[in-house]
Amino acid sequence: MSTMVSPTPSLTFEFPIAGMTCAACATRIEKVLNRLPGVNATVNLGTEKARVSIADAATQPADVTAAVRKAGFEVPDVYTELVIGGMTCAACATRLEKVLNRVPGVEAQVSFATERAALRYQPGVTDITRLQEVVARAGFEAHEGGATGREQERLRHAQAWAHDVRRFLIAVLLTLPLALQMPAMLGAGPFGDAHHDIVPRWLQLLFATPVQFWIGARFYRGAWSALRGGGANMDVLVALGTSMAWIFSAVVTVLDLHGQHVYFEASAMIITLILLGKLLEARAKARTTAALDALVRLQPRMAWVERDGAIVAVPVESLHPGDGFVVRPGDAVPVDGEVVAGVSTLNEAMLTGESMPVGKEAGAKVFAATLNGEGVLHCRATGVGAHTLLAGIIRMVEQAQGSRAPVQRLADRISAVFVPVVVTIALATLLGWWWAGGDFTQALVNSVAVLVIACPCALGLATPTAIMVGTGQGARAGMLVKNAEALELAEKITVMAVDKTGTLTEGRPAVTDIVALEGWRDVDLVAVAAALEQSSAHPIAAAVAAEAARLGAVLPLCEEARAVAGKGLSGRVAGRAVLLGTPDFLVSNGVDVAQSVYGALAAEGKTLVALAQDGVLAGVIAVADQVRADSLAAVARLQARGIKVVMLTGDHAATAAVIAAQTGVDEWHAGVLPGEKADAVRVLAATGGHVGMAGDGINDAPALAAADVSFAIGVGADVAVEAADVTLVRNSLNGVVDAIDLSRATLSKIRQNLFFAFMYNVFGIPLAVFGYLNPVIAGAAMAMSSVSVVSNSLLLKRWRPGK
């Protein structure tokens, strides 16, 4: 008898990595991690994070972080905060602190006054869930304390920025005297005048040495870590190039060789300029996550709740699902919830991109971070902490920004071999010039220029920075991209398959026509129908009730209401016998229903509700799912971009034909079952194009999964959102067009960045090889290349939806 062995569930987690200086670092870490059993890892230089999936029980998270450290990089500790419940005195805090500090890799401080535990732990050794379990075993309650980890990361970057600025300013002060050498050096051509020293050489040595080995120590540390891990990065090029210039100059100075020129100014200025480039790059990279940071800042810190007859402020983290809270005029909604009482309007622009306020009343959903208008809303919490729509948006944006687009693969392959190739070219340049001209100084200068002009960083930043800005802009406009591959494929869509109900239409039936016969008014006909249907939960009953409310109808008394499944209702309204249902239902009960009354409406594919009183037809009410006001314009926008629009619907052909005519779609298919929608998408793909699919319901999920790129509209059914590549918060097909436009704008920036990065190296390295580049100019160009790529990506911030 064989024993079934269940497969090991995949574990996915993300952690920060410090010490990466270029794309070669990210590529090397990926290679190291992917060698581990069952590990699939991607490393993003732009976000400085690794995303790892483990499918083999033999590999633990601790093995992953250990491999990163062994490769010469750092895995910074994670800072977070837990809200502690159940502490009654300072001794509780002291005991809990000891318990937490006994967990391997954890440092904890627990405050009884604030009822919080501040934690620092090592990723891979433990995680927040395990720490919450430790707190629970100690007899307390623990809840996540919000986005403190992000705040700590922001603080760490701010401290590192301040440190680098101080180092740069010191480097400038030490390099300025050496810069006095530059006019004479540049005036004499690439190699300068070997016999002209404005600053004494011993003083040049004094100024250049701290720049080389103190200010430039980061390059040596980075180079050593890379080499120890079996790889090479930009730090190797900078350290090797500047060291060659400094060592040669130091030997000439110490041995008092007056016939040779010294290059202290070159080594010092290269390091100073590269530091300036790194500062500008860090500043620009910080701006690429501005959209995500803005989303995080939207989360309110406090919530208002009613206690003992008074409204008091409490930390938003203390709210649980089911708790009541109050939203005052002008306040932001603290968590996701449902309105229990009150009427107001909410500005949901920060989540949907729509500027028009949305009316809210009892039963309506509200979302965290949206702004209340002039009314007071009493709500019940439905989603808190990580389970709000805002938190989901932040997670999706982070996931997308950490993913990798296929267009980046070529750059990754080049980055993997870039540094060894450049070092080889530099060595060949040194030997070639020395052998051909017999001048070691000239050969040295040219080889140093080769080392410092080469820049793998621009290649590594070309794609992720554009992806980060693009997905951030999408989030601002209510478009959540699941991964970078979807963003890249969206621009290639040639056929867009769209669901009818809820995508092209409103997704709910509404009364479109009222045909009242002689002796009846529209309002009376609807009032009698609504009175009979008021006990029904059918969508058509809801549509009739909504029309009665719109007309201000007063509903008469209804008695003896009885439903006939799938056909209609019978009962007594205001003491008179009433029948309500399909025309066939009324005919079967002896009512004369002339087709001339409803034939035109039936031809339009509308659902008909006929009403008879005391056996005589009173009129017909037509109900239909109405086309969205912007569907026609959205379809036209897609067609203007060369995209064929195909409607797939499970509805009957008459209705489909009417909707197709009203929206202007190129092609439509009716009576398509959920499983058949997926087959239809595959058939469209077989024609050779890239197929997109837009839908909002559970029945759309198979088709969404089958499409090359899928769009879930209006945060529809959870399964539809899960299957989709792009989630559109707002209920509009225009969001699909905007997502395609954003994809095209982002890919355009990526191609510009890659072209610049490739051309920079393709032209720069040969110029250095043939002696046309001074090392200082080469260093400045290298420092600015990454800044130029990131700055070009930031131009995506000018993109706006609908333009």
PDB file of N, CA and C in Angstrom, residues 658-693:
ATOM      1  N   VAL A 658     -28.829  44.610 -29.291  1.00  0.00           N
ATOM      2  CA  VAL A 658     -29.169  45.984 -28.920  1.00  0.00           C
ATOM      3  C   VAL A 658     -27.994  46.659 -28.215  1.00  0.00           C
ATOM      4  N   ILE A 659     -27.388  45.960 -27.246  1.00  0.00           N
ATOM      5  CA  ILE A 659     -26.249  46.524 -26.507  1.00  0.00           C
ATOM      6  C   ILE A 659     -25.078  46.771 -27.449  1.00  0.00           C
ATOM      7  N   ALA A 660     -24.854  45.842 -28.369  1.00  0.00           N
ATOM      8  CA  ALA A 660     -23.753  46.004 -29.322  1.00  0.00           C
ATOM      9  C   ALA A 660     -23.959  47.245 -30.184  1.00  0.00           C
ATOM     10  N   ALA A 661     -25.201  47.463 -30.605  1.00  0.00           N
ATOM     11  CA  ALA A 661     -25.500  48.643 -31.432  1.00  0.00           C
ATOM     12  C   ALA A 661     -25.321  49.933 -30.635  1.00  0.00           C
ATOM     13  N   GLN A 662     -25.696  49.904 -29.353  1.00  0.00           N
ATOM     14  CA  GLN A 662     -25.603  51.106 -28.526  1.00  0.00           C
ATOM     15  C   GLN A 662     -24.163  51.457 -28.160  1.00  0.00           C
ATOM     16  N   THR A 663     -23.293  50.456 -28.092  1.00  0.00           N
ATOM     17  CA  THR A 663     -21.907  50.704 -27.662  1.00  0.00           C
ATOM     18  C   THR A 663     -20.926  50.744 -28.825  1.00  0.00           C
ATOM     19  N   GLY A 664     -21.327  50.222 -29.986  1.00  0.00           N
ATOM     20  CA  GLY A 664     -20.447  50.284 -31.153  1.00  0.00           C
ATOM     21  C   GLY A 664     -19.355  49.243 -31.194  1.00  0.00           C
ATOM     22  N   VAL A 665     -19.530  48.102 -30.499  1.00  0.00           N
ATOM     23  CA  VAL A 665     -18.500  47.063 -30.521  1.00  0.00           C
ATOM     24  C   VAL A 665     -18.388  46.469 -31.918  1.00  0.00           C
ATOM     25  N   ASP A 666     -17.204  45.909 -32.228  1.00  0.00           N
ATOM     26  CA  ASP A 666     -16.958  45.379 -33.570  1.00  0.00           C
ATOM     27  C   ASP A 666     -17.633  44.030 -33.792  1.00  0.00           C
ATOM     28  N   GLU A 667     -17.770  43.253 -32.710  1.00  0.00           N
ATOM     29  CA  GLU A 667     -18.256  41.878 -32.859  1.00  0.00           C
ATOM     30  C   GLU A 667     -18.879  41.458 -31.536  1.00  0.00           C
ATOM     31  N   TRP A 668     -19.894  40.582 -31.573  1.00  0.00           N
ATOM     32  CA  TRP A 668     -20.496  40.116 -30.331  1.00  0.00           C
ATOM     33  C   TRP A 668     -20.888  38.654 -30.421  1.00  0.00           C
ATOM     34  N   HIS A 669     -20.883  37.991 -29.260  1.00  0.00           N
ATOM     35  CA  HIS A 669     -21.275  36.579 -29.168  1.00  0.00           C
ATOM     36  C   HIS A 669     -22.235  36.444 -27.994  1.00  0.00           C
ATOM     37  N   ALA A 670     -23.442  35.930 -28.243  1.00  0.00           N
ATOM     38  CA  ALA A 670     -24.466  35.793 -27.199  1.00  0.00           C
ATOM     39  C   ALA A 670     -24.603  34.332 -26.776  1.00  0.00           C
ATOM     40  N   GLY A 671     -25.230  34.131 -25.602  1.00  0.00           N
ATOM     41  CA  GLY A 671     -25.463  32.785 -25.082  1.00  0.00           C
ATOM     42  C   GLY A 671     -24.187  32.050 -24.732  1.00  0.00           C
ATOM     43  N   VAL A 672     -23.165  32.791 -24.351  1.00  0.00           N
ATOM     44  CA  VAL A 672     -21.859  32.193 -24.045  1.00  0.00           C
ATOM     45  C   VAL A 672     -21.792  31.885 -22.551  1.00  0.00           C
ATOM     46  N   LEU A 673     -21.633  30.604 -22.197  1.00  0.00           N
ATOM     47  CA  LEU A 673     -21.540  30.194 -20.804  1.00  0.00           C
ATOM     48  C   LEU A 673     -20.161  30.551 -20.250  1.00  0.00           C
ATOM     49  N   PRO A 674     -19.998  30.582 -18.895  1.00  0.00           N
ATOM     50  CA  PRO A 674     -18.702  30.971 -18.309  1.00  0.00           C
ATOM     51  C   PRO A 674     -17.515  30.189 -18.862  1.00  0.00           C
ATOM     52  N   GLY A 675     -17.643  28.868 -18.937  1.00  0.00           N
ATOM     53  CA  GLY A 675     -16.538  28.068 -19.471  1.00  0.00           C
ATOM     54  C   GLY A 675     -16.279  28.348 -20.941  1.00  0.00           C
ATOM     55  N   GLU A 676     -17.353  28.676 -21.663  1.00  0.00           N
ATOM     56  CA  GLU A 676     -17.232  28.966 -23.090  1.00  0.00           C
ATOM     57  C   GLU A 676     -16.582  30.325 -23.341  1.00  0.00           C
ATOM     58  N   LYS A 677     -16.697  31.236 -22.364  1.00  0.00           N
ATOM     59  CA  LYS A 677     -16.022  32.538 -22.516  1.00  0.00           C
ATOM     60  C   LYS A 677     -14.511  32.341 -22.603  1.00  0.00           C
ATOM     61  N   ALA A 678     -13.996  31.447 -21.775  1.00  0.00           N
ATOM     62  CA  ALA A 678     -12.559  31.165 -21.818  1.00  0.00           C
ATOM     63  C   ALA A 678     -12.169  30.581 -23.172  1.00  0.00           C
ATOM     64  N   ASP A 679     -13.016  29.665 -23.709  1.00  0.00           N
ATOM     65  CA  ASP A 679     -12.747  29.091 -25.034  1.00  0.00           C
ATOM     66  C   ASP A 679     -12.796  30.172 -26.113  1.00  0.00           C
ATOM     67  N   ALA A 680     -13.746  31.095 -25.966  1.00  0.00           N
ATOM     68  CA  ALA A 680     -13.861  32.176 -26.944  1.00  0.00           C
ATOM     69  C   ALA A 680     -12.612  33.054 -26.938  1.00  0.00           C
ATOM     70  N   VAL A 681     -12.070  33.307 -25.761  1.00  0.00           N
ATOM     71  CA  VAL A 681     -10.844  34.099 -25.649  1.00  0.00           C
ATOM     72  C   VAL A 681      -9.690  33.372 -26.341  1.00  0.00           C
ATOM     73  N   ARG A 682      -9.615  32.057 -26.156  1.00  0.00           N
ATOM     74  CA  ARG A 682      -8.538  31.278 -26.794  1.00  0.00           C
ATOM     75  C   ARG A 682      -8.685  31.295 -28.324  1.00  0.00           C
ATOM     76  N   VAL A 683      -9.923  31.255 -28.800  1.00  0.00           N
ATOM     77  CA  VAL A 683     -10.147  31.322 -30.247  1.00  0.00           C
ATOM     78  C   VAL A 683      -9.686  32.669 -30.796  1.00  0.00           C
ATOM     79  N   LEU A 684      -9.999  33.748 -30.061  1.00  0.00           N
ATOM     80  CA  LEU A 684      -9.550  35.078 -30.489  1.00  0.00           C
ATOM     81  C   LEU A 684      -8.021  35.153 -30.511  1.00  0.00           C
ATOM     82  N   ALA A 685      -7.384  34.517 -29.514  1.00  0.00           N
ATOM     83  CA  ALA A 685      -5.920  34.537 -29.451  1.00  0.00           C
ATOM     84  C   ALA A 685      -5.309  33.739 -30.597  1.00  0.00           C
ATOM     85  N   ALA A 686      -6.028  32.720 -31.059  1.00  0.00           N
ATOM     86  CA  ALA A 686      -5.500  31.864 -32.127  1.00  0.00           C
ATOM     87  C   ALA A 686      -5.360  32.606 -33.444  1.00  0.00           C
ATOM     88  N   THR A 687      -6.014  33.763 -33.554  1.00  0.00           N
ATOM     89  CA  THR A 687      -5.903  34.545 -34.793  1.00  0.00           C
ATOM     90  C   THR A 687      -4.558  35.244 -34.907  1.00  0.00           C
ATOM     91  N   GLY A 688      -3.761  35.183 -33.838  1.00  0.00           N
ATOM     92  CA  GLY A 688      -2.416  35.731 -33.905  1.00  0.00           C
ATOM     93  C   GLY A 688      -2.184  37.006 -33.142  1.00  0.00           C
ATOM     94  N   GLY A 689      -3.222  37.543 -32.525  1.00  0.00           N
ATOM     95  CA  GLY A 689      -3.042  38.780 -31.781  1.00  0.00           C
ATOM     96  C   GLY A 689      -2.937  38.544 -30.287  1.00  0.00           C
ATOM     97  N   HIS A 690      -2.709  39.633 -29.551  1.00  0.00           N
ATOM     98  CA  HIS A 690      -2.721  39.592 -28.096  1.00  0.00           C
ATOM     99  C   HIS A 690      -4.119  39.995 -27.627  1.00  0.00           C
ATOM    100  N   VAL A 691      -4.701  39.165 -26.764  1.00  0.00           N
ATOM    101  CA  VAL A 691      -6.090  39.357 -26.360  1.00  0.00           C
ATOM    102  C   VAL A 691      -6.158  39.838 -24.913  1.00  0.00           C
ATOM    103  N   GLY A 692      -6.914  40.924 -24.708  1.00  0.00           N
ATOM    104  CA  GLY A 692      -7.229  41.380 -23.364  1.00  0.00           C
ATOM    105  C   GLY A 692      -8.663  40.996 -23.031  1.00  0.00           C
ATOM    106  N   MET A 693      -8.962  40.858 -21.744  1.00  0.00           N
ATOM    107  CA  MET A 693     -10.323  40.521 -21.321  1.00  0.00           C
ATOM    108  C   MET A 693     -10.698  41.425 -20.159  1.00  0.00           C
TER     109      MET A 693
END
